[in-house]
Amino acid sequence: MPPSVRKAVIPMAGKGTRFRPITHVVPKEFLPILNRPLIDYVVQEAVSAGCEEIICVTAPGRELIRDYWPHTAFAAHRLTIVHQTEALGLGHAVGCAAAAVGNEPFFVLLPDIIIDAPTSVCTQLAQASASTQGRPVIAVRPEPTERLASLGVVAVDASPTPLLPIRDLVEKPAPGTAPSNLTIVGRYLLPPTIFDDLRHATPGAIGEIQLTDALRTVAQREGLSALQYSETATFDCGTPSGWLAANQYFGKPRG
């Protein structure tokens, strides 16, 4: 087994505008999939991969997770709350966790992406990283051409395995310009060196500090791989249709 990654960062300061008016009161990451909120599924994935500390990056005044945490199966794990005081993008949110992470590799999990997989995607990333002497790895999956302009897309070199060397990354490419159909899913195993890149980043697509831009620097400096992960189903619960599909999927009888 690869060595455990001890810390996971979950950016959860988004306003959830697609789900208003309910997200005026209930943060998006607490929307339910059956009787459990989105955040519970994501934390379970991180814990199953060996994480001991969950670092939640949230907006001031939105700390419902402190009330929920003692009632979860993960109450024995350390919970750290970090504030993102300005909505400056995903890269900025991850950068806010620098002091809490320290000088060690860490997972980033987006809380609106729910993945059902025989082996958790975070565990798959850790195993893939160990096979490349610790190179950082991000999860990718193919998407239809019409969706690429709204996602992060990777350019990769050919490989006989699901682990692909990344040449470049593009955030929300213009229609017809995407370098592949492989999109960034929302699961990352990153080195602490990325925090310096984020500190020096300038706003990119839609005026925000993009994690994708910092990942490009990591790829050029120390190498970055993309993993086409094994899954049963992936849901983007950041959209009403994806959230509804996840409820329908997990609501089906199992066994």
PDB file of C-alpha atoms in Angstrom:
ATOM      1  CA  MET A   1       0.000   0.000   0.000  1.00  0.00           C
ATOM      2  CA  PRO A   2       1.216   3.557  -0.700  1.00  0.00           C
ATOM      3  CA  PRO A   3       1.924   5.802   2.299  1.00  0.00           C
ATOM      4  CA  SER A   4      -1.200   7.595   3.528  1.00  0.00           C
ATOM      5  CA  VAL A   5      -1.847  11.198   2.622  1.00  0.00           C
ATOM      6  CA  ARG A   6      -2.807  12.679   5.982  1.00  0.00           C
ATOM      7  CA  LYS A   7      -4.688  15.830   4.977  1.00  0.00           C
ATOM      8  CA  ALA A   8      -7.573  16.690   2.678  1.00  0.00           C
ATOM      9  CA  VAL A   9      -8.731  20.164   1.665  1.00  0.00           C
ATOM     10  CA  ILE A  10     -12.402  20.683   0.822  1.00  0.00           C
ATOM     11  CA  PRO A  11     -13.209  24.123  -0.669  1.00  0.00           C
ATOM     12  CA  MET A  12     -16.792  24.901   0.364  1.00  0.00           C
ATOM     13  CA  ALA A  13     -17.195  28.682   0.272  1.00  0.00           C
ATOM     14  CA  GLY A  14     -19.237  28.758  -2.944  1.00  0.00           C
ATOM     15  CA  LYS A  15     -22.599  30.512  -2.925  1.00  0.00           C
ATOM     16  CA  GLY A  16     -24.552  27.740  -4.677  1.00  0.00           C
ATOM     17  CA  THR A  17     -26.403  30.176  -6.934  1.00  0.00           C
ATOM     18  CA  ARG A  18     -27.917  27.410  -9.085  1.00  0.00           C
ATOM     19  CA  PHE A  19     -29.850  26.172  -6.046  1.00  0.00           C
ATOM     20  CA  ARG A  20     -31.298  29.448  -4.812  1.00  0.00           C
ATOM     21  CA  PRO A  21     -33.407  30.222  -2.875  1.00  0.00           C
ATOM     22  CA  ILE A  22     -32.616  27.232  -0.619  1.00  0.00           C
ATOM     23  CA  THR A  23     -28.873  28.086  -0.568  1.00  0.00           C
ATOM     24  CA  HIS A  24     -29.640  31.456   0.987  1.00  0.00           C
ATOM     25  CA  VAL A  25     -30.134  29.383   4.157  1.00  0.00           C
ATOM     26  CA  VAL A  26     -28.528  25.954   3.561  1.00  0.00           C
ATOM     27  CA  PRO A  27     -24.990  25.814   2.100  1.00  0.00           C
ATOM     28  CA  LYS A  28     -24.797  23.788  -1.117  1.00  0.00           C
ATOM     29  CA  GLU A  29     -22.539  21.164   0.449  1.00  0.00           C
ATOM     30  CA  PHE A  30     -25.342  20.354   2.909  1.00  0.00           C
ATOM     31  CA  LEU A  31     -27.935  19.577   0.268  1.00  0.00           C
ATOM     32  CA  PRO A  32     -29.017  15.986   0.932  1.00  0.00           C
ATOM     33  CA  ILE A  33     -28.335  12.857  -1.040  1.00  0.00           C
ATOM     34  CA  LEU A  34     -31.025  10.772   0.645  1.00  0.00           C
ATOM     35  CA  ASN A  35     -30.396  11.226   4.389  1.00  0.00           C
ATOM     36  CA  ARG A  36     -26.769  12.408   4.152  1.00  0.00           C
ATOM     37  CA  PRO A  37     -25.439  15.776   2.955  1.00  0.00           C
ATOM     38  CA  LEU A  38     -23.031  16.066   0.036  1.00  0.00           C
ATOM     39  CA  ILE A  39     -20.144  16.871   2.370  1.00  0.00           C
ATOM     40  CA  ASP A  40     -20.567  13.552   4.183  1.00  0.00           C
ATOM     41  CA  TYR A  41     -19.940  11.545   1.003  1.00  0.00           C
ATOM     42  CA  VAL A  42     -16.801  13.542   0.223  1.00  0.00           C
ATOM     43  CA  VAL A  43     -15.368  13.319   3.737  1.00  0.00           C
ATOM     44  CA  GLN A  44     -16.002   9.559   3.719  1.00  0.00           C
ATOM     45  CA  GLU A  45     -13.900   9.286   0.560  1.00  0.00           C
ATOM     46  CA  ALA A  46     -11.008  11.208   2.115  1.00  0.00           C
ATOM     47  CA  VAL A  47     -11.105   9.198   5.336  1.00  0.00           C
ATOM     48  CA  SER A  48     -11.221   5.914   3.426  1.00  0.00           C
ATOM     49  CA  ALA A  49      -7.952   6.950   1.751  1.00  0.00           C
ATOM     50  CA  GLY A  50      -6.234   7.402   5.115  1.00  0.00           C
ATOM     51  CA  CYS A  51      -6.759  11.108   5.825  1.00  0.00           C
ATOM     52  CA  GLU A  52      -6.550  12.118   9.488  1.00  0.00           C
ATOM     53  CA  GLU A  53      -7.385  15.818   9.123  1.00  0.00           C
ATOM     54  CA  ILE A  54     -10.145  17.405   7.039  1.00  0.00           C
ATOM     55  CA  ILE A  55      -9.545  21.089   6.228  1.00  0.00           C
ATOM     56  CA  CYS A  56     -12.732  22.864   5.172  1.00  0.00           C
ATOM     57  CA  VAL A  57     -12.321  26.220   3.441  1.00  0.00           C
ATOM     58  CA  THR A  58     -15.532  28.132   3.978  1.00  0.00           C
ATOM     59  CA  ALA A  59     -16.911  31.658   4.110  1.00  0.00           C
ATOM     60  CA  PRO A  60     -17.166  33.385   7.489  1.00  0.00           C
ATOM     61  CA  GLY A  61     -20.470  32.656   9.190  1.00  0.00           C
ATOM     62  CA  ARG A  62     -21.040  29.427   7.229  1.00  0.00           C
ATOM     63  CA  GLU A  63     -19.754  26.798   9.624  1.00  0.00           C
ATOM     64  CA  LEU A  64     -22.693  24.424   9.827  1.00  0.00           C
ATOM     65  CA  ILE A  65     -20.211  21.583   9.530  1.00  0.00           C
ATOM     66  CA  ARG A  66     -19.094  22.247  13.135  1.00  0.00           C
ATOM     67  CA  ASP A  67     -22.621  21.363  14.265  1.00  0.00           C
ATOM     68  CA  TYR A  68     -22.834  18.349  11.948  1.00  0.00           C
ATOM     69  CA  TRP A  69     -19.363  16.893  12.594  1.00  0.00           C
ATOM     70  CA  PRO A  70     -19.978  15.343  16.070  1.00  0.00           C
ATOM     71  CA  HIS A  71     -22.904  13.356  14.642  1.00  0.00           C
ATOM     72  CA  THR A  72     -20.878  11.729  11.845  1.00  0.00           C
ATOM     73  CA  ALA A  73     -18.893   8.531  11.678  1.00  0.00           C
ATOM     74  CA  PHE A  74     -15.783  10.730  11.291  1.00  0.00           C
ATOM     75  CA  ALA A  75     -16.053  12.606  14.583  1.00  0.00           C
ATOM     76  CA  ALA A  76     -12.755  11.136  15.805  1.00  0.00           C
ATOM     77  CA  HIS A  77     -10.907  12.740  12.881  1.00  0.00           C
ATOM     78  CA  ARG A  78      -9.548  16.244  13.138  1.00  0.00           C
ATOM     79  CA  LEU A  79     -11.647  19.003  11.590  1.00  0.00           C
ATOM     80  CA  THR A  80     -10.026  22.336  10.721  1.00  0.00           C
ATOM     81  CA  ILE A  81     -12.013  25.342   9.509  1.00  0.00           C
ATOM     82  CA  VAL A  82     -10.260  27.942   7.327  1.00  0.00           C
ATOM     83  CA  HIS A  83     -11.975  31.085   6.086  1.00  0.00           C
ATOM     84  CA  GLN A  84     -11.956  32.405   2.539  1.00  0.00           C
ATOM     85  CA  THR A  85     -12.935  36.022   3.089  1.00  0.00           C
ATOM     86  CA  GLU A  86     -13.194  36.926  -0.615  1.00  0.00           C
ATOM     87  CA  ALA A  87     -14.696  34.885  -3.467  1.00  0.00           C
ATOM     88  CA  LEU A  88     -11.607  34.895  -5.685  1.00  0.00           C
ATOM     89  CA  GLY A  89     -11.836  31.431  -7.223  1.00  0.00           C
ATOM     90  CA  LEU A  90     -10.916  27.823  -6.559  1.00  0.00           C
ATOM     91  CA  GLY A  91      -7.178  28.489  -6.656  1.00  0.00           C
ATOM     92  CA  HIS A  92      -7.536  31.183  -4.015  1.00  0.00           C
ATOM     93  CA  ALA A  93      -9.663  28.863  -1.855  1.00  0.00           C
ATOM     94  CA  VAL A  94      -7.038  26.112  -1.949  1.00  0.00           C
ATOM     95  CA  GLY A  95      -4.325  28.661  -1.191  1.00  0.00           C
ATOM     96  CA  CYS A  96      -6.176  29.682   1.977  1.00  0.00           C
ATOM     97  CA  ALA A  97      -5.386  26.216   3.385  1.00  0.00           C
ATOM     98  CA  ALA A  98      -1.595  26.601   3.094  1.00  0.00           C
ATOM     99  CA  ALA A  99      -0.882  27.087   6.800  1.00  0.00           C
ATOM    100  CA  ALA A 100      -3.166  24.205   7.799  1.00  0.00           C
ATOM    101  CA  VAL A 101      -1.622  21.807   5.269  1.00  0.00           C
ATOM    102  CA  GLY A 102       2.010  22.643   5.924  1.00  0.00           C
ATOM    103  CA  ASN A 103       4.823  20.968   4.008  1.00  0.00           C
ATOM    104  CA  GLU A 104       3.242  17.702   2.922  1.00  0.00           C
ATOM    105  CA  PRO A 105       1.200  16.346   0.009  1.00  0.00           C
ATOM    106  CA  PHE A 106      -2.561  16.697   0.306  1.00  0.00           C
ATOM    107  CA  PHE A 107      -5.824  15.856  -1.402  1.00  0.00           C
ATOM    108  CA  VAL A 108      -8.271  18.414  -2.723  1.00  0.00           C
ATOM    109  CA  LEU A 109     -11.870  17.230  -3.075  1.00  0.00           C
ATOM    110  CA  LEU A 110     -14.632  19.371  -4.535  1.00  0.00           C
ATOM    111  CA  PRO A 111     -17.733  18.763  -2.400  1.00  0.00           C
ATOM    112  CA  ASP A 112     -20.255  18.859  -5.231  1.00  0.00           C
ATOM    113  CA  ILE A 113     -18.608  15.956  -7.102  1.00  0.00           C
ATOM    114  CA  ILE A 114     -19.844  12.619  -5.763  1.00  0.00           C
ATOM    115  CA  ILE A 115     -18.179   9.461  -7.088  1.00  0.00           C
ATOM    116  CA  ASP A 116     -19.251   5.882  -6.482  1.00  0.00           C
ATOM    117  CA  ALA A 117     -16.237   3.649  -7.110  1.00  0.00           C
ATOM    118  CA  PRO A 118     -15.116   0.161  -6.003  1.00  0.00           C
ATOM    119  CA  THR A 119     -11.947   1.803  -4.647  1.00  0.00           C
ATOM    120  CA  SER A 120     -12.240   5.453  -3.646  1.00  0.00           C
ATOM    121  CA  VAL A 121     -10.778   7.881  -6.160  1.00  0.00           C
ATOM    122  CA  CYS A 122      -8.499   9.383  -3.503  1.00  0.00           C
ATOM    123  CA  THR A 123      -7.069   5.924  -2.838  1.00  0.00           C
ATOM    124  CA  GLN A 124      -6.588   5.432  -6.577  1.00  0.00           C
ATOM    125  CA  LEU A 125      -4.717   8.758  -6.770  1.00  0.00           C
ATOM    126  CA  ALA A 126      -2.443   7.775  -3.868  1.00  0.00           C
ATOM    127  CA  GLN A 127      -1.651   4.424  -5.484  1.00  0.00           C
ATOM    128  CA  ALA A 128      -0.935   6.096  -8.836  1.00  0.00           C
ATOM    129  CA  SER A 129       1.329   8.687  -7.193  1.00  0.00           C
ATOM    130  CA  ALA A 130       3.289   5.967  -5.400  1.00  0.00           C
ATOM    131  CA  SER A 131       3.884   4.242  -8.740  1.00  0.00           C
ATOM    132  CA  THR A 132       5.599   7.403 -10.052  1.00  0.00           C
ATOM    133  CA  GLN A 133       7.788   8.083  -6.990  1.00  0.00           C
ATOM    134  CA  GLY A 134       5.365  10.615  -5.562  1.00  0.00           C
ATOM    135  CA  ARG A 135       4.445  12.664  -8.635  1.00  0.00           C
ATOM    136  CA  PRO A 136       1.248  14.705  -8.155  1.00  0.00           C
ATOM    137  CA  VAL A 137      -1.847  13.260  -9.827  1.00  0.00           C
ATOM    138  CA  ILE A 138      -5.275  14.578 -10.756  1.00  0.00           C
ATOM    139  CA  ALA A 139      -8.400  12.623 -11.689  1.00  0.00           C
ATOM    140  CA  VAL A 140      -9.824  12.963 -15.211  1.00  0.00           C
ATOM    141  CA  ARG A 141     -12.673  11.488 -17.206  1.00  0.00           C
ATOM    142  CA  PRO A 142     -13.857  11.862 -20.834  1.00  0.00           C
ATOM    143  CA  GLU A 143     -16.757  14.204 -21.554  1.00  0.00           C
ATOM    144  CA  PRO A 144     -18.775  14.984 -24.708  1.00  0.00           C
ATOM    145  CA  THR A 145     -17.419  17.730 -26.963  1.00  0.00           C
ATOM    146  CA  GLU A 146     -20.289  20.096 -26.190  1.00  0.00           C
ATOM    147  CA  ARG A 147     -19.381  20.175 -22.472  1.00  0.00           C
ATOM    148  CA  LEU A 148     -15.649  20.893 -22.820  1.00  0.00           C
ATOM    149  CA  ALA A 149     -15.954  24.690 -23.029  1.00  0.00           C
ATOM    150  CA  SER A 150     -17.287  24.812 -19.456  1.00  0.00           C
ATOM    151  CA  LEU A 151     -14.661  22.537 -17.853  1.00  0.00           C
ATOM    152  CA  GLY A 152     -10.928  22.192 -17.248  1.00  0.00           C
ATOM    153  CA  VAL A 153      -9.302  20.037 -19.934  1.00  0.00           C
ATOM    154  CA  VAL A 154      -5.887  18.336 -20.050  1.00  0.00           C
ATOM    155  CA  ALA A 155      -3.466  17.736 -22.912  1.00  0.00           C
ATOM    156  CA  VAL A 156      -1.702  14.414 -22.316  1.00  0.00           C
ATOM    157  CA  ASP A 157       0.936  12.167 -23.830  1.00  0.00           C
ATOM    158  CA  ALA A 158      -0.058   8.677 -24.907  1.00  0.00           C
ATOM    159  CA  SER A 159       0.390   5.865 -22.388  1.00  0.00           C
ATOM    160  CA  PRO A 160      -0.546   2.156 -22.302  1.00  0.00           C
ATOM    161  CA  THR A 161      -1.907   2.673 -18.762  1.00  0.00           C
ATOM    162  CA  PRO A 162      -4.693   4.823 -17.273  1.00  0.00           C
ATOM    163  CA  LEU A 163      -1.962   7.134 -15.846  1.00  0.00           C
ATOM    164  CA  LEU A 164      -1.135   9.809 -18.438  1.00  0.00           C
ATOM    165  CA  PRO A 165       1.660  12.425 -18.390  1.00  0.00           C
ATOM    166  CA  ILE A 166       0.173  15.920 -18.647  1.00  0.00           C
ATOM    167  CA  ARG A 167       1.636  18.403 -21.144  1.00  0.00           C
ATOM    168  CA  ASP A 168      -0.775  21.246 -20.477  1.00  0.00           C
ATOM    169  CA  LEU A 169      -4.077  22.194 -18.852  1.00  0.00           C
ATOM    170  CA  VAL A 170      -6.688  24.619 -20.150  1.00  0.00           C
ATOM    171  CA  GLU A 171      -9.533  26.130 -18.129  1.00  0.00           C
ATOM    172  CA  LYS A 172     -12.782  26.535 -20.091  1.00  0.00           C
ATOM    173  CA  PRO A 173     -11.281  26.320 -23.607  1.00  0.00           C
ATOM    174  CA  ALA A 174     -13.005  28.172 -26.412  1.00  0.00           C
ATOM    175  CA  PRO A 175     -15.309  25.909 -28.471  1.00  0.00           C
ATOM    176  CA  GLY A 176     -13.321  23.747 -30.851  1.00  0.00           C
ATOM    177  CA  THR A 177      -9.950  24.393 -29.161  1.00  0.00           C
ATOM    178  CA  ALA A 178      -9.897  21.772 -26.375  1.00  0.00           C
ATOM    179  CA  PRO A 179      -6.690  19.682 -26.531  1.00  0.00           C
ATOM    180  CA  SER A 180      -8.542  16.428 -25.646  1.00  0.00           C
ATOM    181  CA  ASN A 181     -11.832  15.200 -24.254  1.00  0.00           C
ATOM    182  CA  LEU A 182     -10.327  14.450 -20.830  1.00  0.00           C
ATOM    183  CA  THR A 183     -11.684  16.790 -18.172  1.00  0.00           C
ATOM    184  CA  ILE A 184     -10.575  17.557 -14.628  1.00  0.00           C
ATOM    185  CA  VAL A 185     -13.049  15.958 -12.250  1.00  0.00           C
ATOM    186  CA  GLY A 186     -12.486  17.508  -8.815  1.00  0.00           C
ATOM    187  CA  ARG A 187     -10.097  15.091  -7.122  1.00  0.00           C
ATOM    188  CA  TYR A 188      -6.435  16.095  -6.807  1.00  0.00           C
ATOM    189  CA  LEU A 189      -3.314  14.835  -5.025  1.00  0.00           C
ATOM    190  CA  LEU A 190      -1.044  17.869  -4.894  1.00  0.00           C
ATOM    191  CA  PRO A 191       2.408  18.844  -3.580  1.00  0.00           C
ATOM    192  CA  PRO A 192       2.828  21.640  -1.029  1.00  0.00           C
ATOM    193  CA  THR A 193       4.949  23.558  -3.563  1.00  0.00           C
ATOM    194  CA  ILE A 194       1.702  24.548  -5.295  1.00  0.00           C
ATOM    195  CA  PHE A 195       0.994  27.044  -2.515  1.00  0.00           C
ATOM    196  CA  ASP A 196       3.853  29.272  -3.733  1.00  0.00           C
ATOM    197  CA  ASP A 197       2.400  29.117  -7.231  1.00  0.00           C
ATOM    198  CA  LEU A 198      -1.015  30.124  -5.923  1.00  0.00           C
ATOM    199  CA  ARG A 199       0.429  33.017  -3.902  1.00  0.00           C
ATOM    200  CA  HIS A 200       1.975  34.457  -7.077  1.00  0.00           C
ATOM    201  CA  ALA A 201      -0.955  33.665  -9.376  1.00  0.00           C
ATOM    202  CA  THR A 202      -2.804  36.381 -11.255  1.00  0.00           C
ATOM    203  CA  PRO A 203      -6.512  36.216 -12.087  1.00  0.00           C
ATOM    204  CA  GLY A 204      -7.222  34.057 -15.136  1.00  0.00           C
ATOM    205  CA  ALA A 205     -10.495  32.804 -16.621  1.00  0.00           C
ATOM    206  CA  ILE A 206     -13.550  34.847 -15.458  1.00  0.00           C
ATOM    207  CA  GLY A 207     -11.321  37.046 -13.304  1.00  0.00           C
ATOM    208  CA  GLU A 208     -10.574  34.391 -10.685  1.00  0.00           C
ATOM    209  CA  ILE A 209      -7.393  32.740  -9.441  1.00  0.00           C
ATOM    210  CA  GLN A 210      -7.610  29.404 -11.196  1.00  0.00           C
ATOM    211  CA  LEU A 211      -6.211  26.213  -9.710  1.00  0.00           C
ATOM    212  CA  THR A 212      -5.661  25.053 -13.286  1.00  0.00           C
ATOM    213  CA  ASP A 213      -3.070  27.785 -13.884  1.00  0.00           C
ATOM    214  CA  ALA A 214      -1.055  26.698 -10.837  1.00  0.00           C
ATOM    215  CA  LEU A 215      -1.317  23.074 -11.954  1.00  0.00           C
ATOM    216  CA  ARG A 216       0.234  24.066 -15.270  1.00  0.00           C
ATOM    217  CA  THR A 217       3.252  25.404 -13.398  1.00  0.00           C
ATOM    218  CA  VAL A 218       3.498  22.209 -11.350  1.00  0.00           C
ATOM    219  CA  ALA A 219       3.380  20.138 -14.548  1.00  0.00           C
ATOM    220  CA  GLN A 220       6.237  22.115 -16.090  1.00  0.00           C
ATOM    221  CA  ARG A 221       8.393  22.156 -12.952  1.00  0.00           C
ATOM    222  CA  GLU A 222       8.048  18.703 -11.395  1.00  0.00           C
ATOM    223  CA  GLY A 223       5.680  16.693 -13.558  1.00  0.00           C
ATOM    224  CA  LEU A 224       1.967  16.028 -13.210  1.00  0.00           C
ATOM    225  CA  SER A 225      -0.069  12.992 -14.216  1.00  0.00           C
ATOM    226  CA  ALA A 226      -3.725  12.464 -15.076  1.00  0.00           C
ATOM    227  CA  LEU A 227      -5.493   9.333 -13.891  1.00  0.00           C
ATOM    228  CA  GLN A 228      -8.504   7.958 -15.752  1.00  0.00           C
ATOM    229  CA  TYR A 229      -9.996   6.536 -12.605  1.00  0.00           C
ATOM    230  CA  SER A 230     -12.155   3.447 -12.188  1.00  0.00           C
ATOM    231  CA  GLU A 231     -15.740   4.301 -11.273  1.00  0.00           C
ATOM    232  CA  THR A 232     -19.258   3.024 -11.096  1.00  0.00           C
ATOM    233  CA  ALA A 233     -20.837   6.483 -11.400  1.00  0.00           C
ATOM    234  CA  THR A 234     -19.855  10.168 -11.131  1.00  0.00           C
ATOM    235  CA  PHE A 235     -22.303  12.991 -10.384  1.00  0.00           C
ATOM    236  CA  ASP A 236     -21.860  16.752 -10.626  1.00  0.00           C
ATOM    237  CA  CYS A 237     -24.153  17.785  -7.805  1.00  0.00           C
ATOM    238  CA  GLY A 238     -23.351  21.423  -8.435  1.00  0.00           C
ATOM    239  CA  THR A 239     -26.228  21.376 -10.918  1.00  0.00           C
ATOM    240  CA  PRO A 240     -29.855  20.554 -10.088  1.00  0.00           C
ATOM    241  CA  SER A 241     -29.944  17.810 -12.723  1.00  0.00           C
ATOM    242  CA  GLY A 242     -26.780  16.175 -11.352  1.00  0.00           C
ATOM    243  CA  TRP A 243     -28.029  16.409  -7.778  1.00  0.00           C
ATOM    244  CA  LEU A 244     -31.356  14.811  -8.770  1.00  0.00           C
ATOM    245  CA  ALA A 245     -29.546  12.031 -10.669  1.00  0.00           C
ATOM    246  CA  ALA A 246     -27.415  11.279  -7.607  1.00  0.00           C
ATOM    247  CA  ASN A 247     -30.488  10.985  -5.394  1.00  0.00           C
ATOM    248  CA  GLN A 248     -32.121   8.640  -7.887  1.00  0.00           C
ATOM    249  CA  TYR A 249     -28.958   6.538  -8.153  1.00  0.00           C
ATOM    250  CA  PHE A 250     -28.300   6.174  -4.417  1.00  0.00           C
ATOM    251  CA  GLY A 251     -32.002   5.674  -3.759  1.00  0.00           C
ATOM    252  CA  LYS A 252     -32.129   2.457  -5.763  1.00  0.00           C
ATOM    253  CA  PRO A 253     -32.129  -0.767  -3.734  1.00  0.00           C
ATOM    254  CA  ARG A 254     -28.649  -2.256  -3.418  1.00  0.00           C
ATOM    255  CA  GLY A 255     -27.598  -5.896  -3.414  1.00  0.00           C
TER     256      GLY A 255
END
